[in-house]
Each structure stands twice: as structure tokens, then as C-alpha cells.
PDB file of C-alpha atoms and ligand atoms in Angstrom:
ATOM      1  CA  MET A 460     103.212 262.848 158.519  1.00 60.00           C
ATOM      2  CA  THR A 461     104.278 262.928 155.100  1.00 65.00           C
ATOM      3  CA  ILE A 462     105.368 259.770 152.346  1.00 63.00           C
ATOM      4  CA  GLN A 463     109.051 261.189 153.046  1.00 61.00           C
ATOM      5  CA  ASP A 464     109.244 260.128 156.478  1.00 62.00           C
ATOM      6  CA  PHE A 465     108.374 256.283 156.106  1.00 59.00           C
ATOM      7  CA  PRO A 466     111.090 254.215 155.448  1.00 48.00           C
ATOM      8  CA  THR A 467     109.584 252.313 152.663  1.00 51.00           C
ATOM      9  CA  ALA A 468     109.886 255.244 150.465  1.00 63.00           C
ATOM     10  CA  ASP A 469     110.802 253.737 146.810  1.00 74.00           C
ATOM     11  CA  TRP A 470     108.455 253.692 144.086  1.00 93.00           C
ATOM     12  CA  PRO A 471     107.084 250.587 142.054  1.00 94.00           C
ATOM     13  CA  GLY A 472     110.086 249.421 139.835  1.00 93.00           C
ATOM     14  CA  GLY A 473     112.440 250.644 142.598  1.00 93.00           C
ATOM     15  CA  LYS A 474     112.375 254.371 140.316  1.00 95.00           C
ATOM     16  CA  ALA A 475     113.640 257.377 142.980  1.00 94.00           C
ATOM     17  CA  ALA A 476     110.913 259.661 141.425  1.00 95.00           C
ATOM     18  CA  ALA A 477     107.166 259.467 141.006  1.00 96.00           C
ATOM     19  CA  VAL A 478     106.046 262.380 138.447  1.00 98.00           C
ATOM     20  CA  SER A 479     102.141 263.180 138.274  1.00 98.00           C
ATOM     21  CA  LEU A 480     101.507 264.863 134.971  1.00 98.00           C
ATOM     22  CA  THR A 481      97.561 266.486 135.076  1.00 98.00           C
ATOM     23  CA  PHE A 482      95.670 268.263 132.794  1.00 98.00           C
ATOM     24  CA  ASP A 483      92.529 270.968 133.276  1.00 98.00           C
ATOM     25  CA  VAL A 484      90.369 270.886 130.785  1.00 98.00           C
ATOM     26  CA  ASP A 485      88.532 273.893 131.527  1.00 97.00           C
ATOM     27  CA  ALA A 486      87.502 275.091 127.786  1.00 96.00           C
ATOM     28  CA  GLU A 487      84.197 277.261 127.917  1.00 95.00           C
ATOM     29  CA  ALA A 488      83.475 276.468 131.201  1.00 95.00           C
ATOM     30  CA  GLY A 489      86.314 277.762 132.323  1.00 90.00           C
ATOM     31  CA  TRP A 490      84.726 281.428 131.296  1.00 92.00           C
ATOM     32  CA  LEU A 491      81.468 280.758 131.182  1.00 91.00           C
ATOM     33  CA  GLY A 492      82.514 280.257 135.672  1.00 88.00           C
ATOM     34  CA  GLU A 493      83.800 283.281 135.731  1.00 89.00           C
ATOM     35  CA  GLY A 494      80.683 285.308 135.199  1.00 89.00           C
ATOM     36  CA  ASP A 495      77.284 286.040 132.710  1.00 90.00           C
ATOM     37  CA  GLU A 496      79.871 288.681 130.699  1.00 93.00           C
ATOM     38  CA  TYR A 497      81.372 285.834 129.505  1.00 93.00           C
ATOM     39  CA  ALA A 498      78.259 284.471 127.884  1.00 93.00           C
ATOM     40  CA  ARG A 499      78.644 286.700 124.817  1.00 96.00           C
ATOM     41  CA  ARG A 500      82.812 286.781 123.898  1.00 95.00           C
ATOM     42  CA  LEU A 501      82.700 284.135 121.370  1.00 96.00           C
ATOM     43  CA  THR A 502      86.821 284.492 121.026  1.00 95.00           C
ATOM     44  CA  ILE A 503      87.842 284.237 123.827  1.00 94.00           C
ATOM     45  CA  LEU A 504      84.696 281.240 124.672  1.00 96.00           C
ATOM     46  CA  SER A 505      87.327 280.157 121.145  1.00 96.00           C
ATOM     47  CA  GLU A 506      90.055 280.180 123.192  1.00 95.00           C
ATOM     48  CA  GLY A 507      88.838 277.811 125.886  1.00 95.00           C
ATOM     49  CA  ARG A 508      87.341 275.267 122.729  1.00 97.00           C
ATOM     50  CA  TYR A 509      90.933 275.455 121.172  1.00 98.00           C
ATOM     51  CA  GLY A 510      91.894 273.375 124.196  1.00 98.00           C
ATOM     52  CA  VAL A 511      89.422 270.251 123.398  1.00 98.00           C
ATOM     53  CA  THR A 512      89.936 270.613 119.334  1.00 98.00           C
ATOM     54  CA  ARG A 513      93.046 270.695 119.590  1.00 98.00           C
ATOM     55  CA  GLY A 514      94.860 271.193 122.673  1.00 98.00           C
ATOM     56  CA  VAL A 515      94.065 267.720 123.721  1.00 98.00           C
ATOM     57  CA  PRO A 516      94.462 265.797 120.332  1.00 98.00           C
ATOM     58  CA  ARG A 517      98.257 266.659 120.740  1.00 98.00           C
ATOM     59  CA  ILE A 518      98.150 266.177 124.300  1.00 98.00           C
ATOM     60  CA  LEU A 519      97.070 262.546 124.176  1.00 98.00           C
ATOM     61  CA  ASP A 520      99.743 262.193 120.850  1.00 98.00           C
ATOM     62  CA  LEU A 521     102.454 263.234 123.353  1.00 98.00           C
ATOM     63  CA  LEU A 522     101.623 260.559 126.656  1.00 98.00           C
ATOM     64  CA  ALA A 523     100.977 257.715 124.089  1.00 98.00           C
ATOM     65  CA  ARG A 524     104.281 258.398 122.259  1.00 98.00           C
ATOM     66  CA  TYR A 525     106.150 257.861 125.637  1.00 98.00           C
ATOM     67  CA  ASP A 526     103.124 255.405 127.246  1.00 98.00           C
ATOM     68  CA  ILE A 527     102.785 257.471 129.739  1.00 98.00           C
ATOM     69  CA  SER A 528      99.054 257.309 131.696  1.00 98.00           C
ATOM     70  CA  ALA A 529      97.782 261.028 132.995  1.00 98.00           C
ATOM     71  CA  THR A 530      95.111 262.626 134.875  1.00 98.00           C
ATOM     72  CA  PHE A 531      92.814 264.778 133.119  1.00 98.00           C
ATOM     73  CA  PHE A 532      90.111 267.095 135.678  1.00 98.00           C
ATOM     74  CA  VAL A 533      86.999 267.753 133.762  1.00 98.00           C
ATOM     75  CA  PRO A 534      84.381 270.239 134.280  1.00 98.00           C
ATOM     76  CA  GLY A 535      81.176 268.139 133.702  1.00 98.00           C
ATOM     77  CA  HIS A 536      79.799 271.499 131.874  1.00 97.00           C
ATOM     78  CA  THR A 537      82.613 270.633 129.514  1.00 98.00           C
ATOM     79  CA  ALA A 538      81.575 266.587 129.470  1.00 98.00           C
ATOM     80  CA  GLN A 539      78.749 267.420 128.583  1.00 97.00           C
ATOM     81  CA  HIS A 540      79.616 269.635 125.778  1.00 97.00           C
ATOM     82  CA  HIS A 541      82.519 267.500 124.586  1.00 98.00           C
ATOM     83  CA  PRO A 542      81.071 263.844 124.966  1.00 98.00           C
ATOM     84  CA  ALA A 543      83.824 262.800 122.153  1.00 98.00           C
ATOM     85  CA  MET A 544      86.642 263.777 124.167  1.00 98.00           C
ATOM     86  CA  VAL A 545      85.817 262.153 127.009  1.00 98.00           C
ATOM     87  CA  GLU A 546      85.625 258.983 125.606  1.00 98.00           C
ATOM     88  CA  SER A 547      89.319 259.929 123.667  1.00 98.00           C
ATOM     89  CA  LEU A 548      90.251 260.361 127.283  1.00 98.00           C
ATOM     90  CA  LEU A 549      89.056 256.848 128.551  1.00 98.00           C
ATOM     91  CA  ASP A 550      89.987 255.099 125.463  1.00 98.00           C
ATOM     92  CA  ALA A 551      93.484 256.169 126.122  1.00 98.00           C
ATOM     93  CA  GLY A 552      93.031 254.472 129.789  1.00 98.00           C
ATOM     94  CA  HIS A 553      93.635 258.350 131.109  1.00 98.00           C
ATOM     95  CA  GLU A 554      92.414 259.098 135.233  1.00 98.00           C
ATOM     96  CA  ILE A 555      89.375 261.458 134.886  1.00 98.00           C
ATOM     97  CA  GLY A 556      89.251 263.784 138.094  1.00 98.00           C
ATOM     98  CA  HIS A 557      86.641 265.614 139.310  1.00 98.00           C
ATOM     99  CA  HIS A 558      86.573 270.023 138.232  1.00 98.00           C
ATOM    100  CA  GLY A 559      82.863 270.828 139.482  1.00 98.00           C
ATOM    101  CA  HIS A 560      80.464 271.680 137.391  1.00 97.00           C
ATOM    102  CA  LEU A 561      80.258 274.926 136.065  1.00 96.00           C
ATOM    103  CA  HIS A 562      83.538 275.802 137.434  1.00 96.00           C
ATOM    104  CA  LEU A 563      83.051 278.053 140.131  1.00 97.00           C
ATOM    105  CA  ARG A 564      84.784 279.346 142.462  1.00 96.00           C
ATOM    106  CA  SER A 565      84.381 277.639 145.901  1.00 96.00           C
ATOM    107  CA  ASP A 566      84.910 280.834 148.122  1.00 96.00           C
ATOM    108  CA  LYS A 567      82.963 283.046 145.338  1.00 95.00           C
ATOM    109  CA  VAL A 568      79.243 280.799 145.938  1.00 96.00           C
ATOM    110  CA  SER A 569      76.921 279.983 148.433  1.00 97.00           C
ATOM    111  CA  GLU A 570      77.026 276.228 150.033  1.00 97.00           C
ATOM    112  CA  GLN A 571      74.320 275.593 148.217  1.00 98.00           C
ATOM    113  CA  GLN A 572      75.602 276.000 144.823  1.00 97.00           C
ATOM    114  CA  GLN A 573      79.378 274.101 146.298  1.00 98.00           C
ATOM    115  CA  ILE A 574      76.902 271.154 146.781  1.00 98.00           C
ATOM    116  CA  ASP A 575      75.425 271.648 143.208  1.00 98.00           C
ATOM    117  CA  GLU A 576      79.236 272.103 142.253  1.00 98.00           C
ATOM    118  CA  ILE A 577      79.946 268.388 143.471  1.00 98.00           C
ATOM    119  CA  ASP A 578      76.879 266.460 142.982  1.00 98.00           C
ATOM    120  CA  LYS A 579      75.799 268.027 139.251  1.00 98.00           C
ATOM    121  CA  GLY A 580      79.787 267.497 138.489  1.00 98.00           C
ATOM    122  CA  LEU A 581      79.427 263.350 139.407  1.00 98.00           C
ATOM    123  CA  GLU A 582      75.922 263.430 137.555  1.00 98.00           C
ATOM    124  CA  ALA A 583      77.308 264.664 134.192  1.00 98.00           C
ATOM    125  CA  LEU A 584      80.157 262.500 134.488  1.00 98.00           C
ATOM    126  CA  GLU A 585      78.788 259.583 135.318  1.00 98.00           C
ATOM    127  CA  ARG A 586      75.789 260.018 132.557  1.00 98.00           C
ATOM    128  CA  LEU A 587      78.847 259.053 130.371  1.00 97.00           C
ATOM    129  CA  GLY A 588      80.394 256.238 131.989  1.00 97.00           C
ATOM    130  CA  VAL A 589      83.477 257.977 132.995  1.00 98.00           C
ATOM    131  CA  PRO A 590      84.331 256.072 135.962  1.00 98.00           C
ATOM    132  CA  ARG A 591      83.384 257.373 139.533  1.00 98.00           C
ATOM    133  CA  PRO A 592      85.969 260.299 139.917  1.00 98.00           C
ATOM    134  CA  GLN A 593      88.615 259.487 142.539  1.00 98.00           C
ATOM    135  CA  GLY A 594      90.179 262.730 142.919  1.00 98.00           C
ATOM    136  CA  TYR A 595      89.032 266.618 143.695  1.00 98.00           C
ATOM    137  CA  ARG A 596      90.917 269.533 141.981  1.00 98.00           C
ATOM    138  CA  SER A 597      89.209 272.799 143.000  1.00 97.00           C
ATOM    139  CA  THR A 598      88.542 275.698 139.974  1.00 95.00           C
ATOM    140  CA  SER A 599      91.719 278.369 140.391  1.00 93.00           C
ATOM    141  CA  TRP A 600      92.180 276.178 143.840  1.00 95.00           C
ATOM    142  CA  GLU A 601      89.977 277.655 146.021  1.00 94.00           C
ATOM    143  CA  LEU A 602      88.993 275.363 149.069  1.00 96.00           C
ATOM    144  CA  THR A 603      86.209 276.186 151.557  1.00 97.00           C
ATOM    145  CA  PRO A 604      85.563 274.365 154.488  1.00 97.00           C
ATOM    146  CA  GLU A 605      82.283 273.907 152.868  1.00 98.00           C
ATOM    147  CA  THR A 606      83.854 271.788 149.208  1.00 98.00           C
ATOM    148  CA  PHE A 607      86.192 270.170 152.620  1.00 98.00           C
ATOM    149  CA  GLY A 608      84.092 268.794 154.047  1.00 98.00           C
ATOM    150  CA  LEU A 609      82.200 267.943 150.768  1.00 98.00           C
ATOM    151  CA  LEU A 610      84.148 265.895 149.512  1.00 98.00           C
ATOM    152  CA  VAL A 611      85.330 263.843 152.646  1.00 97.00           C
ATOM    153  CA  ASP A 612      81.270 263.201 152.536  1.00 97.00           C
ATOM    154  CA  ARG A 613      80.924 261.700 149.305  1.00 98.00           C
ATOM    155  CA  GLY A 614      83.722 259.562 149.643  1.00 97.00           C
ATOM    156  CA  PHE A 615      86.815 261.170 147.863  1.00 98.00           C
ATOM    157  CA  LEU A 616      90.207 259.289 147.561  1.00 98.00           C
ATOM    158  CA  TYR A 617      92.174 262.161 147.619  1.00 98.00           C
ATOM    159  CA  ASP A 618      92.075 266.297 146.227  1.00 98.00           C
ATOM    160  CA  SER A 619      94.751 267.933 145.024  1.00 98.00           C
ATOM    161  CA  SER A 620      94.124 271.871 145.449  1.00 98.00           C
ATOM    162  CA  CYS A 621      96.160 272.416 148.316  1.00 98.00           C
ATOM    163  CA  MET A 622     100.334 273.592 148.719  1.00 98.00           C
ATOM    164  CA  GLY A 623     100.840 272.695 152.168  1.00 96.00           C
ATOM    165  CA  ASP A 624     103.176 270.252 151.262  1.00 96.00           C
ATOM    166  CA  ASP A 625     105.336 268.973 148.628  1.00 95.00           C
ATOM    167  CA  ARG A 626     104.883 265.658 149.011  1.00 95.00           C
ATOM    168  CA  PRO A 627     101.646 263.527 149.402  1.00 96.00           C
ATOM    169  CA  TYR A 628     100.035 264.821 153.333  1.00 95.00           C
ATOM    170  CA  VAL A 629      97.074 264.590 155.233  1.00 96.00           C
ATOM    171  CA  GLU A 630      95.218 268.111 154.934  1.00 96.00           C
ATOM    172  CA  SER A 631      93.098 268.221 157.074  1.00 95.00           C
ATOM    173  CA  TRP A 632      90.153 271.108 158.708  1.00 96.00           C
ATOM    174  CA  ASP A 633      87.676 270.721 161.677  1.00 95.00           C
ATOM    175  CA  GLY A 634      89.045 267.456 162.608  1.00 95.00           C
ATOM    176  CA  LEU A 635      87.821 265.962 158.758  1.00 96.00           C
ATOM    177  CA  GLU A 636      90.615 264.579 156.779  1.00 96.00           C
ATOM    178  CA  ILE A 637      91.709 264.161 152.993  1.00 97.00           C
ATOM    179  CA  LEU A 638      94.770 262.897 151.493  1.00 97.00           C
ATOM    180  CA  GLU A 639      96.582 265.920 149.890  1.00 97.00           C
ATOM    181  CA  LEU A 640      98.783 265.651 146.428  1.00 98.00           C
ATOM    182  CA  PRO A 641      99.709 268.599 146.915  1.00 98.00           C
ATOM    183  CA  VAL A 642      99.859 271.635 143.836  1.00 98.00           C
ATOM    184  CA  HIS A 643     101.840 274.763 143.600  1.00 98.00           C
ATOM    185  CA  TRP A 644     101.318 277.977 141.171  1.00 97.00           C
ATOM    186  CA  SER A 645     105.048 277.825 139.708  1.00 97.00           C
ATOM    187  CA  LEU A 646     104.189 274.078 139.032  1.00 98.00           C
ATOM    188  CA  ASP A 647     101.482 275.250 136.462  1.00 97.00           C
ATOM    189  CA  ASP A 648     101.086 276.456 133.099  1.00 96.00           C
ATOM    190  CA  TRP A 649      98.921 278.964 133.976  1.00 94.00           C
ATOM    191  CA  PRO A 650     100.880 281.953 135.221  1.00 92.00           C
ATOM    192  CA  ARG A 651     103.100 281.616 132.418  1.00 93.00           C
ATOM    193  CA  PHE A 652     100.925 281.849 129.238  1.00 92.00           C
ATOM    194  CA  GLY A 653      97.639 282.506 130.661  1.00 90.00           C
ATOM    195  CA  TRP A 654      97.018 286.135 129.261  1.00 86.00           C
ATOM    196  CA  ASN A 655      94.149 287.553 128.089  1.00 85.00           C
ATOM    197  CA  ILE A 656      93.252 290.791 127.187  1.00 86.00           C
ATOM    198  CA  ASP A 657      91.615 291.386 130.228  1.00 86.00           C
ATOM    199  CA  GLY A 658      94.897 290.786 131.858  1.00 79.00           C
ATOM    200  CA  GLY A 659      97.205 287.622 133.546  1.00 73.00           C
ATOM    201  CA  GLY A 660     100.635 286.295 132.742  1.00 66.00           C
ATOM    202  CA  ASN A 661     103.296 287.437 131.105  1.00 67.00           C
ATOM    203  CA  VAL A 662     102.939 285.553 127.765  1.00 70.00           C
ATOM    204  CA  ALA A 663     106.453 283.872 129.119  1.00 84.00           C
ATOM    205  CA  ASP A 664     109.574 282.155 127.735  1.00 91.00           C
ATOM    206  CA  PRO A 665     108.282 278.308 127.108  1.00 93.00           C
ATOM    207  CA  GLU A 666     111.909 277.581 127.924  1.00 95.00           C
ATOM    208  CA  GLU A 667     111.762 278.896 131.143  1.00 96.00           C
ATOM    209  CA  LEU A 668     109.030 276.561 131.896  1.00 97.00           C
ATOM    210  CA  ARG A 669     111.756 273.403 130.589  1.00 98.00           C
ATOM    211  CA  ARG A 670     114.382 274.931 132.680  1.00 97.00           C
ATOM    212  CA  CYS A 671     112.530 274.990 135.725  1.00 97.00           C
ATOM    213  CA  TRP A 672     110.203 271.897 135.563  1.00 98.00           C
ATOM    214  CA  THR A 673     113.341 269.967 134.356  1.00 98.00           C
ATOM    215  CA  ALA A 674     115.001 271.206 137.799  1.00 98.00           C
ATOM    216  CA  GLU A 675     111.344 270.176 140.003  1.00 98.00           C
ATOM    217  CA  PHE A 676     112.129 266.671 138.402  1.00 98.00           C
ATOM    218  CA  GLU A 677     115.457 265.987 139.116  1.00 98.00           C
ATOM    219  CA  SER A 678     114.795 268.057 143.280  1.00 96.00           C
ATOM    220  CA  ALA A 679     112.087 265.343 143.477  1.00 96.00           C
ATOM    221  CA  ARG A 680     114.642 262.905 142.232  1.00 95.00           C
ATOM    222  CA  ALA A 681     117.152 263.803 144.472  1.00 94.00           C
ATOM    223  CA  GLU A 682     114.368 263.519 148.033  1.00 93.00           C
ATOM    224  CA  ARG A 683     112.991 259.866 145.957  1.00 93.00           C
ATOM    225  CA  ARG A 684     109.754 262.071 146.234  1.00 95.00           C
ATOM    226  CA  HIS A 685     106.368 262.512 144.371  1.00 96.00           C
ATOM    227  CA  THR A 686     105.967 265.832 142.884  1.00 97.00           C
ATOM    228  CA  SER A 687     102.886 266.776 140.445  1.00 98.00           C
ATOM    229  CA  PHE A 688     102.835 269.514 136.996  1.00 98.00           C
ATOM    230  CA  THR A 689      99.236 271.197 136.438  1.00 98.00           C
ATOM    231  CA  MET A 690      98.405 272.190 132.684  1.00 98.00           C
ATOM    232  CA  HIS A 691      95.662 273.269 130.433  1.00 98.00           C
ATOM    233  CA  PRO A 692      95.184 271.890 126.986  1.00 98.00           C
ATOM    234  CA  GLU A 693      94.834 275.703 125.744  1.00 97.00           C
ATOM    235  CA  VAL A 694      97.108 277.135 126.845  1.00 96.00           C
ATOM    236  CA  ILE A 695     100.514 274.292 127.191  1.00 98.00           C
ATOM    237  CA  GLY A 696      98.102 272.674 123.417  1.00 98.00           C
ATOM    238  CA  ARG A 697      99.859 275.394 121.896  1.00 97.00           C
ATOM    239  CA  PRO A 698     103.209 273.803 119.303  1.00 97.00           C
ATOM    240  CA  TYR A 699     105.789 275.773 120.574  1.00 96.00           C
ATOM    241  CA  ARG A 700     104.838 275.849 123.865  1.00 97.00           C
ATOM    242  CA  LEU A 701     104.249 271.678 123.651  1.00 98.00           C
ATOM    243  CA  GLY A 702     107.491 271.219 122.664  1.00 98.00           C
ATOM    244  CA  GLN A 703     109.500 273.080 125.539  1.00 98.00           C
ATOM    245  CA  PHE A 704     107.154 270.515 127.942  1.00 98.00           C
ATOM    246  CA  GLU A 705     107.799 267.750 125.717  1.00 98.00           C
ATOM    247  CA  GLN A 706     111.513 268.221 126.114  1.00 98.00           C
ATOM    248  CA  VAL A 707     111.218 267.585 130.264  1.00 98.00           C
ATOM    249  CA  VAL A 708     109.277 264.242 129.678  1.00 98.00           C
ATOM    250  CA  ALA A 709     111.853 263.290 127.489  1.00 98.00           C
ATOM    251  CA  HIS A 710     114.568 264.028 130.349  1.00 98.00           C
ATOM    252  CA  MET A 711     112.365 261.916 132.452  1.00 98.00           C
ATOM    253  CA  ALA A 712     111.895 259.269 130.763  1.00 98.00           C
ATOM    254  CA  GLU A 713     115.716 259.025 129.755  1.00 98.00           C
ATOM    255  CA  SER A 714     116.439 259.362 133.322  1.00 97.00           C
ATOM    256  CA  GLY A 715     114.595 255.938 133.409  1.00 96.00           C
ATOM    257  CA  ASP A 716     114.112 256.707 137.521  1.00 95.00           C
ATOM    258  CA  VAL A 717     110.859 257.806 136.937  1.00 97.00           C
ATOM    259  CA  TRP A 718     107.407 255.987 137.641  1.00 97.00           C
ATOM    260  CA  PHE A 719     104.493 257.907 135.371  1.00 98.00           C
ATOM    261  CA  ALA A 720     101.777 257.645 137.589  1.00 98.00           C
ATOM    262  CA  ARG A 721      98.112 258.925 137.209  1.00 98.00           C
ATOM    263  CA  LEU A 722      97.195 260.759 140.845  1.00 98.00           C
ATOM    264  CA  ASP A 723      94.623 257.866 142.034  1.00 98.00           C
ATOM    265  CA  GLU A 724      97.431 255.527 141.379  1.00 97.00           C
ATOM    266  CA  VAL A 725      99.991 257.680 143.352  1.00 97.00           C
ATOM    267  CA  ALA A 726      96.634 257.804 145.784  1.00 96.00           C
ATOM    268  CA  GLU A 727      95.554 254.455 146.418  1.00 95.00           C
ATOM    269  CA  LEU A 728      99.307 253.392 147.233  1.00 94.00           C
ATOM    270  CA  VAL A 729     100.239 256.457 149.690  1.00 93.00           C
ATOM    271  CA  ALA A 730      96.471 256.595 151.445  1.00 92.00           C
ATOM    272  CA  PRO A 731      97.249 253.349 153.318  1.00 89.00           C
ATOM    273  CA  ARG A 732     100.123 254.690 154.844  1.00 85.00           C
ATOM    274  CA  LEU A 733      99.143 258.385 155.554  1.00 88.00           C
ATOM    275  CA  LEU A 734      95.558 257.908 156.597  1.00 82.00           C
ATOM    276  CA  ARG A 735      96.438 254.887 158.865  1.00 68.00           C
ATOM    277  CA  VAL A 736      99.603 256.891 160.721  1.00 59.00           C
ATOM    278  CA  ALA A 737      97.899 260.210 160.973  1.00 55.00           C
ATOM    279  CA  SER A 738      94.200 258.976 162.403  1.00 50.00           C
TER     280      SER A 738
HETATM  281 ZN1  LIG B1523      90.212 274.922 135.818  1.00 68.04          ZN
END
């Protein structure tokens, strides 16, 4: 059962589409979590840090100009090392979601390390006064049965790591359920631009991002569904890329037909309907 199946799929304000802009603030943790060898790779660490230094402020400026509240997934390690950035997100009224602690991939580590990723990430955010996260996004979108069980056990309202539909749905595993606000690689900046000396994306033309994401919005509008876009401040925060992304935002805003919403706002709206029907 999905939100599309309900007769009252209208979004607040009678808007046809609901759109969530989401940003994963990996910073240095994005590389440190890949292996111990990254601890001495100063250049690659500095590129992660650029997301905090320059990317986040640029993104906050753009969001403020369009009066949009967004969702930022912040690893515990990133929060600990960049408390002023966390404060700037909270001051601007954005949602902070859980994105692990050391940005370890669930499928690559032990069950105990998965527990630590969840609990230490929660503790790091709590220490900085961040409201208890309602949502979780797994590192590299790799979700395991162990972490899935932890999300249910720790009482998360939603997950945003899976790709089983293109609108909110219920993801289930071994008798457990969680509200899923799905993602997709094609709606992510990383596969396009996430290049480094070891490999990665193809340093794509940012106009391709503008065309594809505008088309995604128009399809969501036609189907009256929710969609979300995933970005990384060190990636989309490069000015020539952000300029193209802003054109997508401007197109959506000018349509007058979009409800820009944080993921927790979408979750709170759809969870009672989806989870009641599924259970
Ligand atoms: Zn990440």
C-alpha cells in the first residue's frame, strides 16, 4: 500500500507534489569511514571539509531565499567536529536526521559496530542539543537486517535508504516494519560528480542534473506524489553546480504546485495512513 492508493493524496495547501530536499553532510567522516588509510590523506579530507566550510553556507542561503525547510543527515563524527555548522542548521529551522557516527557501511561491519553507529550517533547529536532524530539514512544507502532491527527498536519514525517504490511506502523485513521515504541513485548528486583520484563519477555536465531533476519533479506533480533529492554539500556546493540546482528549485517554486517539506513533516503526515493499513 502506498500513499498513491489513498483517495486523499492531496498535500497541504492542495499542492500536487511534495518535494523534500535532503543533504548528507558527510564531511571528513565520509572518507574516514572508508578505512584507516584515509586518516593521512589530507587532500581528500579537505575536500570533505569544503562541504562544511563553503557548501553548507551556500545551501542555507539558497534555502532561505526560497523559504524552504530541508533535511540534513549528519554523522555523529561530523557533528562533533563542526558544532557551529550544526547550530546553523538548527537556527535556520532545518531537520537533522541520523546518518551513523563514523559513517561506517552497515554491510561492511560487525553487528556490534552497527549498534555503536546508531547509539553513538544519537549521543553525539544529543550532546549538541539536536532534537531526537525522527529519521535515519544509512551510509551509502546500504541497509542490513541488523541495522533495520535497530531502527525499529530505537523508535525511528522513518528510514530513507531503500528504493522499493518512488513514493512513501512500508519497508518490511522479518516481521518488522518501518515507514520508508525512498531514495534513488539517479536523484543523487554523488554518482554524477563524486569523483576523486581513486575513481567515482564522471564529472558530469550539471545541466544534465537540471534536466533530469526537473523531469522528476514534473512526473511527481502529474502523479501527485512525494519525491526527494539527495545532495552532498561538498559536491553540490560547487557554485556552477548549485547554479543549475537552483534552476530546478526555481522551476518548482514558480509552478505554485509544490509543498516543500522536511522528511519528518512528510513522515508525520503519511505514517498514520500507511502503517495502519499495512499492520
Ligand atoms: Zn553519507
